[in-house]
Tab-separated table of C-alpha atoms in Angstrom:
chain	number	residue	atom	x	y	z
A	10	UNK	CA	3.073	-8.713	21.295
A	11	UNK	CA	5.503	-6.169	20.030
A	12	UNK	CA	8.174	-7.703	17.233
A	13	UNK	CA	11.171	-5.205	16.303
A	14	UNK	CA	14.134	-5.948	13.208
A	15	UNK	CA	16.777	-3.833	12.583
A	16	UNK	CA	18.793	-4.449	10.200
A	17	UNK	CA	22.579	-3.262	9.653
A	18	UNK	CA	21.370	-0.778	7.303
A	19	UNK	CA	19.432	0.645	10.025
A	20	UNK	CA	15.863	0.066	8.034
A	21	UNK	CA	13.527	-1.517	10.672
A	22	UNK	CA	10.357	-4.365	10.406
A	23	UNK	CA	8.058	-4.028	13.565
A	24	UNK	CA	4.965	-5.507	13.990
A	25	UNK	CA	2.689	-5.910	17.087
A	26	UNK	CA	-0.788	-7.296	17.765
A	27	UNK	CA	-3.103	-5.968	20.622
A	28	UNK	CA	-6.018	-4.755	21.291
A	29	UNK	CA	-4.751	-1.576	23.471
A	30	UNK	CA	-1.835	0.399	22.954
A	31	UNK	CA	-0.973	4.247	23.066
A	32	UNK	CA	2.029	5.721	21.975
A	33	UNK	CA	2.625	9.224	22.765
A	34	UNK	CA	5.444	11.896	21.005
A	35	UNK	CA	7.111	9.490	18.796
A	36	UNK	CA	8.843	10.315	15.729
A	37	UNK	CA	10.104	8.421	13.174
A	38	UNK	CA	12.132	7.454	9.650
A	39	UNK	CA	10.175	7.546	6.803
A	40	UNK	CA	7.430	4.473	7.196
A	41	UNK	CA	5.034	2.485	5.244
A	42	UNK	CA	2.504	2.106	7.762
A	43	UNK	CA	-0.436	-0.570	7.202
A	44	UNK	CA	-3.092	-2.681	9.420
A	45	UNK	CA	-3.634	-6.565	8.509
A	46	UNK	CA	-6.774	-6.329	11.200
A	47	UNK	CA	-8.479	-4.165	13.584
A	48	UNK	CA	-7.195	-0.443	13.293
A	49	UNK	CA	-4.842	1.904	14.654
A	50	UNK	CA	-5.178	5.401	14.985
A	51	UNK	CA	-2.658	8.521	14.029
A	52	UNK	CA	-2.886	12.187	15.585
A	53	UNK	CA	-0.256	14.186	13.090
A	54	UNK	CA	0.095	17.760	12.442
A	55	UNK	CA	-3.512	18.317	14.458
A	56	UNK	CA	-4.850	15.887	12.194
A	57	UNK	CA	-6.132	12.438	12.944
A	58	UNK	CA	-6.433	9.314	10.479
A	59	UNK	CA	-7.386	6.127	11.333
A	60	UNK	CA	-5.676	3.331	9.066
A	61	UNK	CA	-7.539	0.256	8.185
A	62	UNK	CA	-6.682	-3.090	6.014
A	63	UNK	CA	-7.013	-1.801	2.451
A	64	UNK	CA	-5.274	1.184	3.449
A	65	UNK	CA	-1.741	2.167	3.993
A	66	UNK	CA	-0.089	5.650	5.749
A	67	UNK	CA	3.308	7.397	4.949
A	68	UNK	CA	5.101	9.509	7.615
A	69	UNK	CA	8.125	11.042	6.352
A	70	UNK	CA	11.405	11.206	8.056
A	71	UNK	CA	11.123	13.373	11.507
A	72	UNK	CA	7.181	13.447	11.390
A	73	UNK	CA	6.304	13.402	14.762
A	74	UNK	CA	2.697	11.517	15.881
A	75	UNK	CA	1.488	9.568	18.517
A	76	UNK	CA	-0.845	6.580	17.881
A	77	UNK	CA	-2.863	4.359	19.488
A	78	UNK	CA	-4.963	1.208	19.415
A	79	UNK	CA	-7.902	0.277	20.877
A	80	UNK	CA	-9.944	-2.312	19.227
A	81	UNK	CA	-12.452	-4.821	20.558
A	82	UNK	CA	-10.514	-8.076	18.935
A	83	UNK	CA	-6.619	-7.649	18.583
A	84	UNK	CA	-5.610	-5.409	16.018
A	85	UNK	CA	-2.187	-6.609	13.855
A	86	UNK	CA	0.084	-3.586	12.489
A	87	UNK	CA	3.179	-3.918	10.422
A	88	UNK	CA	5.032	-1.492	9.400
A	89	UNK	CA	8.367	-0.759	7.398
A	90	UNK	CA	11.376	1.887	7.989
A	91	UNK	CA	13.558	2.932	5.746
A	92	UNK	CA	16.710	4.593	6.644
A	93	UNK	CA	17.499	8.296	5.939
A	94	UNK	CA	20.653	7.007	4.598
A	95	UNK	CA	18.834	4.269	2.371
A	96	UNK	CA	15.839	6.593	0.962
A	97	UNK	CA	18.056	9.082	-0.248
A	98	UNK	CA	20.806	6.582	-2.066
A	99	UNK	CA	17.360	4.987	-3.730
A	100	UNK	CA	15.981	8.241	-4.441
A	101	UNK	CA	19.247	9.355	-5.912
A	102	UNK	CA	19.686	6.136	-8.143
A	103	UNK	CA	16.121	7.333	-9.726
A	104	UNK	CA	17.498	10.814	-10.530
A	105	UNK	CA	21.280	9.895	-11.770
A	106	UNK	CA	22.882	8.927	-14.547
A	107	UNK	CA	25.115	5.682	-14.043
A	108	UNK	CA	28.563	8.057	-14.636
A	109	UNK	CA	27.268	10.023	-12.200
A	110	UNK	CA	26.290	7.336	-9.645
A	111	UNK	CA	30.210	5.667	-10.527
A	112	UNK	CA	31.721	8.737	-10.112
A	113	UNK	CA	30.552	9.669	-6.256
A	114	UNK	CA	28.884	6.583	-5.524
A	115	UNK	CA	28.305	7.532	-2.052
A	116	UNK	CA	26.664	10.735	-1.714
A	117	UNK	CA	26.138	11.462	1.639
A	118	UNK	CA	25.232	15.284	1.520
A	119	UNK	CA	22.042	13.719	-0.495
A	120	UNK	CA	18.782	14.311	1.344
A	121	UNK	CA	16.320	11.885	1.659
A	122	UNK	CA	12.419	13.242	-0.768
A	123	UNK	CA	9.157	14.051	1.051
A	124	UNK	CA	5.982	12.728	0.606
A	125	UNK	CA	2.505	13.356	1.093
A	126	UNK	CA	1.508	11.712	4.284
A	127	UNK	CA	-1.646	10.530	3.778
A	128	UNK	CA	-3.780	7.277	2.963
A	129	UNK	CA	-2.517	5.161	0.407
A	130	UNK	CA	-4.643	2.339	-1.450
A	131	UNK	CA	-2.773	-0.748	0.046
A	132	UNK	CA	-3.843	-3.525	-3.343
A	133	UNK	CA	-2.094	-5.047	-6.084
A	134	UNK	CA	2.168	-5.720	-6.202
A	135	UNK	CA	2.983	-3.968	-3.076
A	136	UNK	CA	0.346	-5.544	-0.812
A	137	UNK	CA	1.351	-8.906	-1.966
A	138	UNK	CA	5.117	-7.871	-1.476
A	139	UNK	CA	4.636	-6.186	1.698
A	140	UNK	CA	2.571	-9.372	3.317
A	141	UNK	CA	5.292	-11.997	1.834
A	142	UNK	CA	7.504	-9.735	3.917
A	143	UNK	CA	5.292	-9.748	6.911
A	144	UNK	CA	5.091	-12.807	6.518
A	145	UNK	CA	9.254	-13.887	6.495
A	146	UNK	CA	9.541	-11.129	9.194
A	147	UNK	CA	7.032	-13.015	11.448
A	148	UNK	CA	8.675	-16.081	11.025
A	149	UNK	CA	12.343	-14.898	12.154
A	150	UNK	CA	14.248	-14.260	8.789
A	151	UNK	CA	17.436	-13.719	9.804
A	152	UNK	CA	18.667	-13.436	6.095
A	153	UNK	CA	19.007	-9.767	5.761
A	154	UNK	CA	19.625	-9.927	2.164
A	155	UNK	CA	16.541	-11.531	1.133
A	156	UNK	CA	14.637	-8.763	3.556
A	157	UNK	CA	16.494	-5.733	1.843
A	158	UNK	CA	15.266	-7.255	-0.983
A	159	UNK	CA	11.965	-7.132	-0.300
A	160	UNK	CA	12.536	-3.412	0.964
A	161	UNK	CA	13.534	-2.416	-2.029
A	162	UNK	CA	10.730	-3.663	-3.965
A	163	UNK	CA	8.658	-2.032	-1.575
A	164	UNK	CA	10.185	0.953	-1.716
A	165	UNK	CA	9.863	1.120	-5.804
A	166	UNK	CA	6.702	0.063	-5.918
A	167	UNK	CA	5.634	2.550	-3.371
A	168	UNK	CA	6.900	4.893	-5.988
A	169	UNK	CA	5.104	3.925	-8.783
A	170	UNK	CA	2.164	4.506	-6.322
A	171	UNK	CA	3.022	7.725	-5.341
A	172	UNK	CA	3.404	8.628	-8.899
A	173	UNK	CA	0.213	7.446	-9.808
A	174	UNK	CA	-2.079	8.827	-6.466
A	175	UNK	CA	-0.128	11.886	-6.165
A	176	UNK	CA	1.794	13.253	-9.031
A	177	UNK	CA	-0.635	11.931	-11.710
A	178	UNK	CA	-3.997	12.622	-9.867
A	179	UNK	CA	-3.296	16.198	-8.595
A	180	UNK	CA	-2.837	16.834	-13.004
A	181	UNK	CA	-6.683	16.257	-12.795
A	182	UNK	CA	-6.878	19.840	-10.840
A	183	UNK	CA	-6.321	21.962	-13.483
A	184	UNK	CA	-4.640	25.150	-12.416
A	185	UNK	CA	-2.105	27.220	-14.325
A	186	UNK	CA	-0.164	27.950	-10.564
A	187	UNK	CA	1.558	24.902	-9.340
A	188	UNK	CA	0.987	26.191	-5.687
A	189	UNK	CA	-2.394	26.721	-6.140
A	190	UNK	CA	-3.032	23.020	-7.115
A	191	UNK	CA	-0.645	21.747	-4.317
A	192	UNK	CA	-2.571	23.826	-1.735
A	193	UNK	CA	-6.192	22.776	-3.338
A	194	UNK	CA	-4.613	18.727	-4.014
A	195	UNK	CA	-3.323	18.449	-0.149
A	196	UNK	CA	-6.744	19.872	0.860
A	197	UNK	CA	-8.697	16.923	-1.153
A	198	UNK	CA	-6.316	14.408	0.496
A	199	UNK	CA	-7.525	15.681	3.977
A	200	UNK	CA	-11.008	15.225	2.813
A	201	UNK	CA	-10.416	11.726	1.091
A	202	UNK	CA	-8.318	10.785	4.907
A	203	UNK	CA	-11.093	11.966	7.051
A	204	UNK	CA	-13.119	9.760	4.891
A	205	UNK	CA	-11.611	6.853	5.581
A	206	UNK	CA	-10.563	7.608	8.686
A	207	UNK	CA	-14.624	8.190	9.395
A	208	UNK	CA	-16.712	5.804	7.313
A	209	UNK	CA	-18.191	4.214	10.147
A	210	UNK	CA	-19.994	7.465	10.788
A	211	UNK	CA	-22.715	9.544	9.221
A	212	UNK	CA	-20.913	12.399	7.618
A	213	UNK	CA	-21.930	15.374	6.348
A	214	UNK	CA	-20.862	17.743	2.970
A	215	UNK	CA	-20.716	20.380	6.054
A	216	UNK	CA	-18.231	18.535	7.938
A	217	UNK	CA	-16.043	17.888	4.910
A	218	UNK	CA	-16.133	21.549	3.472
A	219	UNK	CA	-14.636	22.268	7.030
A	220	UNK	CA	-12.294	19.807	6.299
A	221	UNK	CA	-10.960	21.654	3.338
A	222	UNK	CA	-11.729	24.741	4.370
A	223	UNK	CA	-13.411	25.427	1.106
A	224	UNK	CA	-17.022	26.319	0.535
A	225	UNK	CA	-19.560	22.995	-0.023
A	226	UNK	CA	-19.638	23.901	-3.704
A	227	UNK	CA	-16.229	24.641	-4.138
A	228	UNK	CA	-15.390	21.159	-3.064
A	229	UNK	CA	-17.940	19.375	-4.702
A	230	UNK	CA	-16.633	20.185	-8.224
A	231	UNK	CA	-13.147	19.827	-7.301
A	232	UNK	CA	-13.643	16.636	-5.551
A	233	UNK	CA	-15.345	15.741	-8.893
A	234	UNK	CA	-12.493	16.634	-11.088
A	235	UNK	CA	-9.948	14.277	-8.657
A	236	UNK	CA	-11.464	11.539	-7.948
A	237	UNK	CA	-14.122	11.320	-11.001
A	238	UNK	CA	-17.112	11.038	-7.959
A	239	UNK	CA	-19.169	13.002	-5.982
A	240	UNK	CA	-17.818	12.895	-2.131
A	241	UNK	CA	-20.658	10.869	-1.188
A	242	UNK	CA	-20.001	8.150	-4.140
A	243	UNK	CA	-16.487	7.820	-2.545
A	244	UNK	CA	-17.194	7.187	0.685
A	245	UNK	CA	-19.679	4.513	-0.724
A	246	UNK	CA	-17.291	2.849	-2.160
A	247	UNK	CA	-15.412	3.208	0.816
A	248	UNK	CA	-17.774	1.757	2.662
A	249	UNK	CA	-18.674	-1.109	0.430
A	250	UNK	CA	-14.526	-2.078	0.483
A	251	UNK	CA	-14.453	-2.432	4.159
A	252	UNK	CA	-17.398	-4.249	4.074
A	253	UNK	CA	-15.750	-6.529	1.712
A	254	UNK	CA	-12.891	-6.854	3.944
A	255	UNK	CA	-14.807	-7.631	7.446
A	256	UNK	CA	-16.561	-10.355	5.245
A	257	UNK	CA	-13.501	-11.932	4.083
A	258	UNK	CA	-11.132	-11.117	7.211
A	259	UNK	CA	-14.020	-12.021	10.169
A	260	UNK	CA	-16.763	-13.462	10.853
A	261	UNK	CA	-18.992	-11.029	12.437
A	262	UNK	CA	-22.615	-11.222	11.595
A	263	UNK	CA	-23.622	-9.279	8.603
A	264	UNK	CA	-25.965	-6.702	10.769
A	265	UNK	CA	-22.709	-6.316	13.085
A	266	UNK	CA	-21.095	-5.209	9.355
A	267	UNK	CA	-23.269	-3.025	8.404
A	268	UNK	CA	-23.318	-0.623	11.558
A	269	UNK	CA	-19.316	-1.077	11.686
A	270	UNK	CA	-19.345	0.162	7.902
A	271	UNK	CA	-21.861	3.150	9.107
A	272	UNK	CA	-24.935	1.992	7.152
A	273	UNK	CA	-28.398	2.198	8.763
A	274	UNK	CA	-29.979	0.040	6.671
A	275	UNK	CA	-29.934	-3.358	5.605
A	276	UNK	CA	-31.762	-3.612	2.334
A	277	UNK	CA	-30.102	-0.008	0.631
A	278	UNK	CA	-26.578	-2.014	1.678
A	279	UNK	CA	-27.702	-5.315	0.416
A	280	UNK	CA	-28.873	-4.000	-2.496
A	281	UNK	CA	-25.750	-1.511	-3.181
A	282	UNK	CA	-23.124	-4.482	-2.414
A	283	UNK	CA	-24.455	-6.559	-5.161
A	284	UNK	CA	-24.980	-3.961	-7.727
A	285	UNK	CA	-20.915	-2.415	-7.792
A	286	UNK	CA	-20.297	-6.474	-7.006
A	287	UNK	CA	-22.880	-8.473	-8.591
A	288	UNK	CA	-22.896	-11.027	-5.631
A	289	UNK	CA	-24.789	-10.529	-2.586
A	290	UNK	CA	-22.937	-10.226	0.888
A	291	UNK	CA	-23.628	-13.709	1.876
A	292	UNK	CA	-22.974	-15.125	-1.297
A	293	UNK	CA	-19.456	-13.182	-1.288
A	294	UNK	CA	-18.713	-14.841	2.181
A	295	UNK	CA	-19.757	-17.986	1.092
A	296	UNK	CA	-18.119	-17.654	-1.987
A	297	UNK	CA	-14.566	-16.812	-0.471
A	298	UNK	CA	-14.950	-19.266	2.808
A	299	UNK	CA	-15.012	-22.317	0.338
B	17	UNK	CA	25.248	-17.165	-19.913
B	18	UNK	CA	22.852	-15.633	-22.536
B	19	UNK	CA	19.582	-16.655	-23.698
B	20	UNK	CA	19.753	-17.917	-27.589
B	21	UNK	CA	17.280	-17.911	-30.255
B	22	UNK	CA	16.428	-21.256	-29.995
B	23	UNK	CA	15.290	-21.295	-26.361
B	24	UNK	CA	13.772	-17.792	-26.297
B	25	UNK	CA	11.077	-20.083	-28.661
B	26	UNK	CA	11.472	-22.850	-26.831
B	27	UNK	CA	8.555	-23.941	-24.843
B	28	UNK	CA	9.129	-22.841	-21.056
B	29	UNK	CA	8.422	-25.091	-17.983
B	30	UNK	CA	6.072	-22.939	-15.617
B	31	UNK	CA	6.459	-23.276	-12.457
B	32	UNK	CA	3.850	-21.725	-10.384
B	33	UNK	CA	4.530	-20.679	-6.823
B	34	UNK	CA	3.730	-18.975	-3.632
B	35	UNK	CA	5.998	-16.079	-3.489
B	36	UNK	CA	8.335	-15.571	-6.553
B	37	UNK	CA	10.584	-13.243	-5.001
B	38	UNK	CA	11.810	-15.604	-2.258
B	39	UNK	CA	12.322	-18.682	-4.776
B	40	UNK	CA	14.094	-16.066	-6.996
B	41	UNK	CA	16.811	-14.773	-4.056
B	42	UNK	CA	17.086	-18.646	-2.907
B	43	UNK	CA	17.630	-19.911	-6.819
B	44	UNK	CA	19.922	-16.682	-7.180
B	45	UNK	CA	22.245	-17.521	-4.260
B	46	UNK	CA	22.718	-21.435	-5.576
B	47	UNK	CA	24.242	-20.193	-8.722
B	48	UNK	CA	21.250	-20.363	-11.180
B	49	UNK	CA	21.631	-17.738	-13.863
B	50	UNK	CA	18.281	-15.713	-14.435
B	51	UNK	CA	17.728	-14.107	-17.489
B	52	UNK	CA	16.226	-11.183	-15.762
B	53	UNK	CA	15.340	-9.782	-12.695
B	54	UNK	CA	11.706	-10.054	-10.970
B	55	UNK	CA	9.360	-8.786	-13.638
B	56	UNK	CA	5.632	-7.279	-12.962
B	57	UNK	CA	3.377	-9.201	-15.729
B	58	UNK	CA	-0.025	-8.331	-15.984
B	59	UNK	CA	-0.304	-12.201	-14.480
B	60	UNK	CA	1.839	-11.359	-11.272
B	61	UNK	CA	5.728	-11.647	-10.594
B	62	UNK	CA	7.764	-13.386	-12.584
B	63	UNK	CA	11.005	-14.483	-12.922
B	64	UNK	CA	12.820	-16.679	-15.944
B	65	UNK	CA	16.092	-18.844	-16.285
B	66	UNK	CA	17.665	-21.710	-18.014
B	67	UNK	CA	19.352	-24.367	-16.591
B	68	UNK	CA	22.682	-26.059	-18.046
B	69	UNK	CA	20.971	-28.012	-20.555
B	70	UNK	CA	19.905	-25.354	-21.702
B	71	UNK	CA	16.359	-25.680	-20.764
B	72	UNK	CA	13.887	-22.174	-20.156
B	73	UNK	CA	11.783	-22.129	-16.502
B	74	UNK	CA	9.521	-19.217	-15.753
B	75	UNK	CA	8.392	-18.767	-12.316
B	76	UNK	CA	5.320	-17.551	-11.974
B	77	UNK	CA	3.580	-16.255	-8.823
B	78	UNK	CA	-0.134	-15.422	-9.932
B	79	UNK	CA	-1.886	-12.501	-8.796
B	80	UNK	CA	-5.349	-11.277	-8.637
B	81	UNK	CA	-4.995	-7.640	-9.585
B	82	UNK	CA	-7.459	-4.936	-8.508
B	83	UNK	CA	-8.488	-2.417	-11.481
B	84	UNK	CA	-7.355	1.449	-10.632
B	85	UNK	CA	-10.119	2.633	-10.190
């Protein structure tokens, strides 16, 4: 089931749920793209990410993918397009002075920003805001005020992301030429979205320093100064939050979790889940189904 | 109308709810007067008001943050 909004501003709300879908050369505004269940996969610039609940990706305005779905259960997507027209009046109402913004308060010459597109952490004020809206979307709102509102608490909040993940973290690189750290930054993103996009499979410092094109040694200490872990701690904890998830969001057996979260063993997951949670896996199920 | 003295120390009613932001736009459009917009607490959303007795409501919508890290 495919749901589509679009509002007079021209942002659009679509959602669908299925369990197969492909999508091939589309292109769109710039999106918030996120997964309630299931997955859905993106091929962009010869890349490929796979977004997952817990997650969210950006595509900028004109980014042109295709994506597809094919899950065993029925995946749920939702995702949130803002207008060229409504991105660049925010973005210029961050960067103006109020005389300025009175003066020419409709700037049309104004360009909407570009951001990285890559995998977001989806938690904390704009997950809740982004599911109340999912959830008013799903249930016809027809009060377009009330939705813009949302959007525009979406939209700030995805900047104070942005400006955390992106602008803060990349200070952690510490180069004297602002290319160089862009270049090395954008390189660590591709590693940190094949990650993600890959945690259900064994993967190797090999694969990753192909990734980033750098050398194994090269990434490990630059991976180190971004994220404050070794590549291998991060995908843990990668792993161990979409375990969490399947055991709140499903109720696949706990074996079935373990293989889907790419861990061969029982006892080394057991035993990992309740040391970073202090609460074993069943207990944590338990815990959250009462 | 503006927020005196006396009720800024005034005990508020909380009023706890689901989602803050759609009570807020639904108050908003029936004429209550907020004293601020939707504000990110370390406890969630909230919003505040006063009615015409003078009385101070905070709406609060709770929210389990996740650390940063």
């Amino acid at each position: 089931m495919k749901t589509l909004k679009i509002l007079s501003n021209q942002n659009k709300l679509y959602s669908e749920t299925t369990s197969e879908a492909f999508y091939r050369d589309e292109q769109s505004d710039f999106s918030i793209r996120m997964v309630t269940r299931g997955t859905e996969e993106y091929t962009l610039n010869n890349k490929t990410i796979n977004v997952f609940p817990g997650y969210f990706l950006v595509l900028n305005d004109g980014t042109s993918y295709q994506r597809k779905i094919y899950t065993d259960g029925l995946s749920n997507t939702f995702s949130v397009q803002f207008s060229k027209r409504f991105l660049a009046d925010y973005n210029r109402s961050l960067s103006c002075d109020d005389t300025a913004l009175m003066d020419m308060p409709f700037d049309d010459a104004n360009t909407p920003p570009g951001f990285y597109e890559t995998l977001y952490p989806l938690k904390n004020d704009l997950m809740f805001t982004l599911l109340h809206l999912k959830d008013h979307f799903e249930k016809k709102a027809d009060n377009e005020l009330l939705l813009n509102e949302y959007l525009y608490h979406s939209l700030l909040l995805f900047y104070q992301v942005q400006h955390k993940e992106v602008l803060i973290n990349s200070r952690r690189l510490n180069f004297v030429k602002p290319c160089t750290r862009n270049e090395l930054f954008k390189r660590l993103n591709q590693v940190k979205d094949y990650m993600i996009s890959n945690c259900n499979q064994a993967i190797s410092v090999e694969e990753l320093s192909k990734v980033a094109c750098l050398s194994e040694c090269h990434l490990y200490k630059l991976f180190k100064d971004l994220y404050h872990c070794s590549p291998h701690q991060y995908l843990l904890k990668i792993r161990l939050n979409r375990a969490k998830t399947l055991l709140n969001d499903t109720n696949y057996p706990i074996n079935e979790i373990i293989g889907m979260i790419g861990f061969e063993n029982a006892s080394s997951f057991i035993r990992l889940f309740k040391r970073n949670y202090e609460i074993t896996p069943q207990n944590y199920r338990a815990k959250n189904l009462a | 109308m503006m927020i005196t003295d006396g009720q800024k120390h005034q005990q508020p009613v909380l009023i706890y709810t689901n989602d803050c932001l759609s009570d807020y736009f639904e108050l908003k459009t029936s004429g209550i007067h907020f004293i601020h917009g939707p504000q990110y607490t370390p406890q969630g959303l909230m919003v505040e008001f006063t009615d015409s007795q003078g009385n101070y409501y905070k709406i609060l919508e709770e929210r389990s943050y996740e650390s940063d890290q």
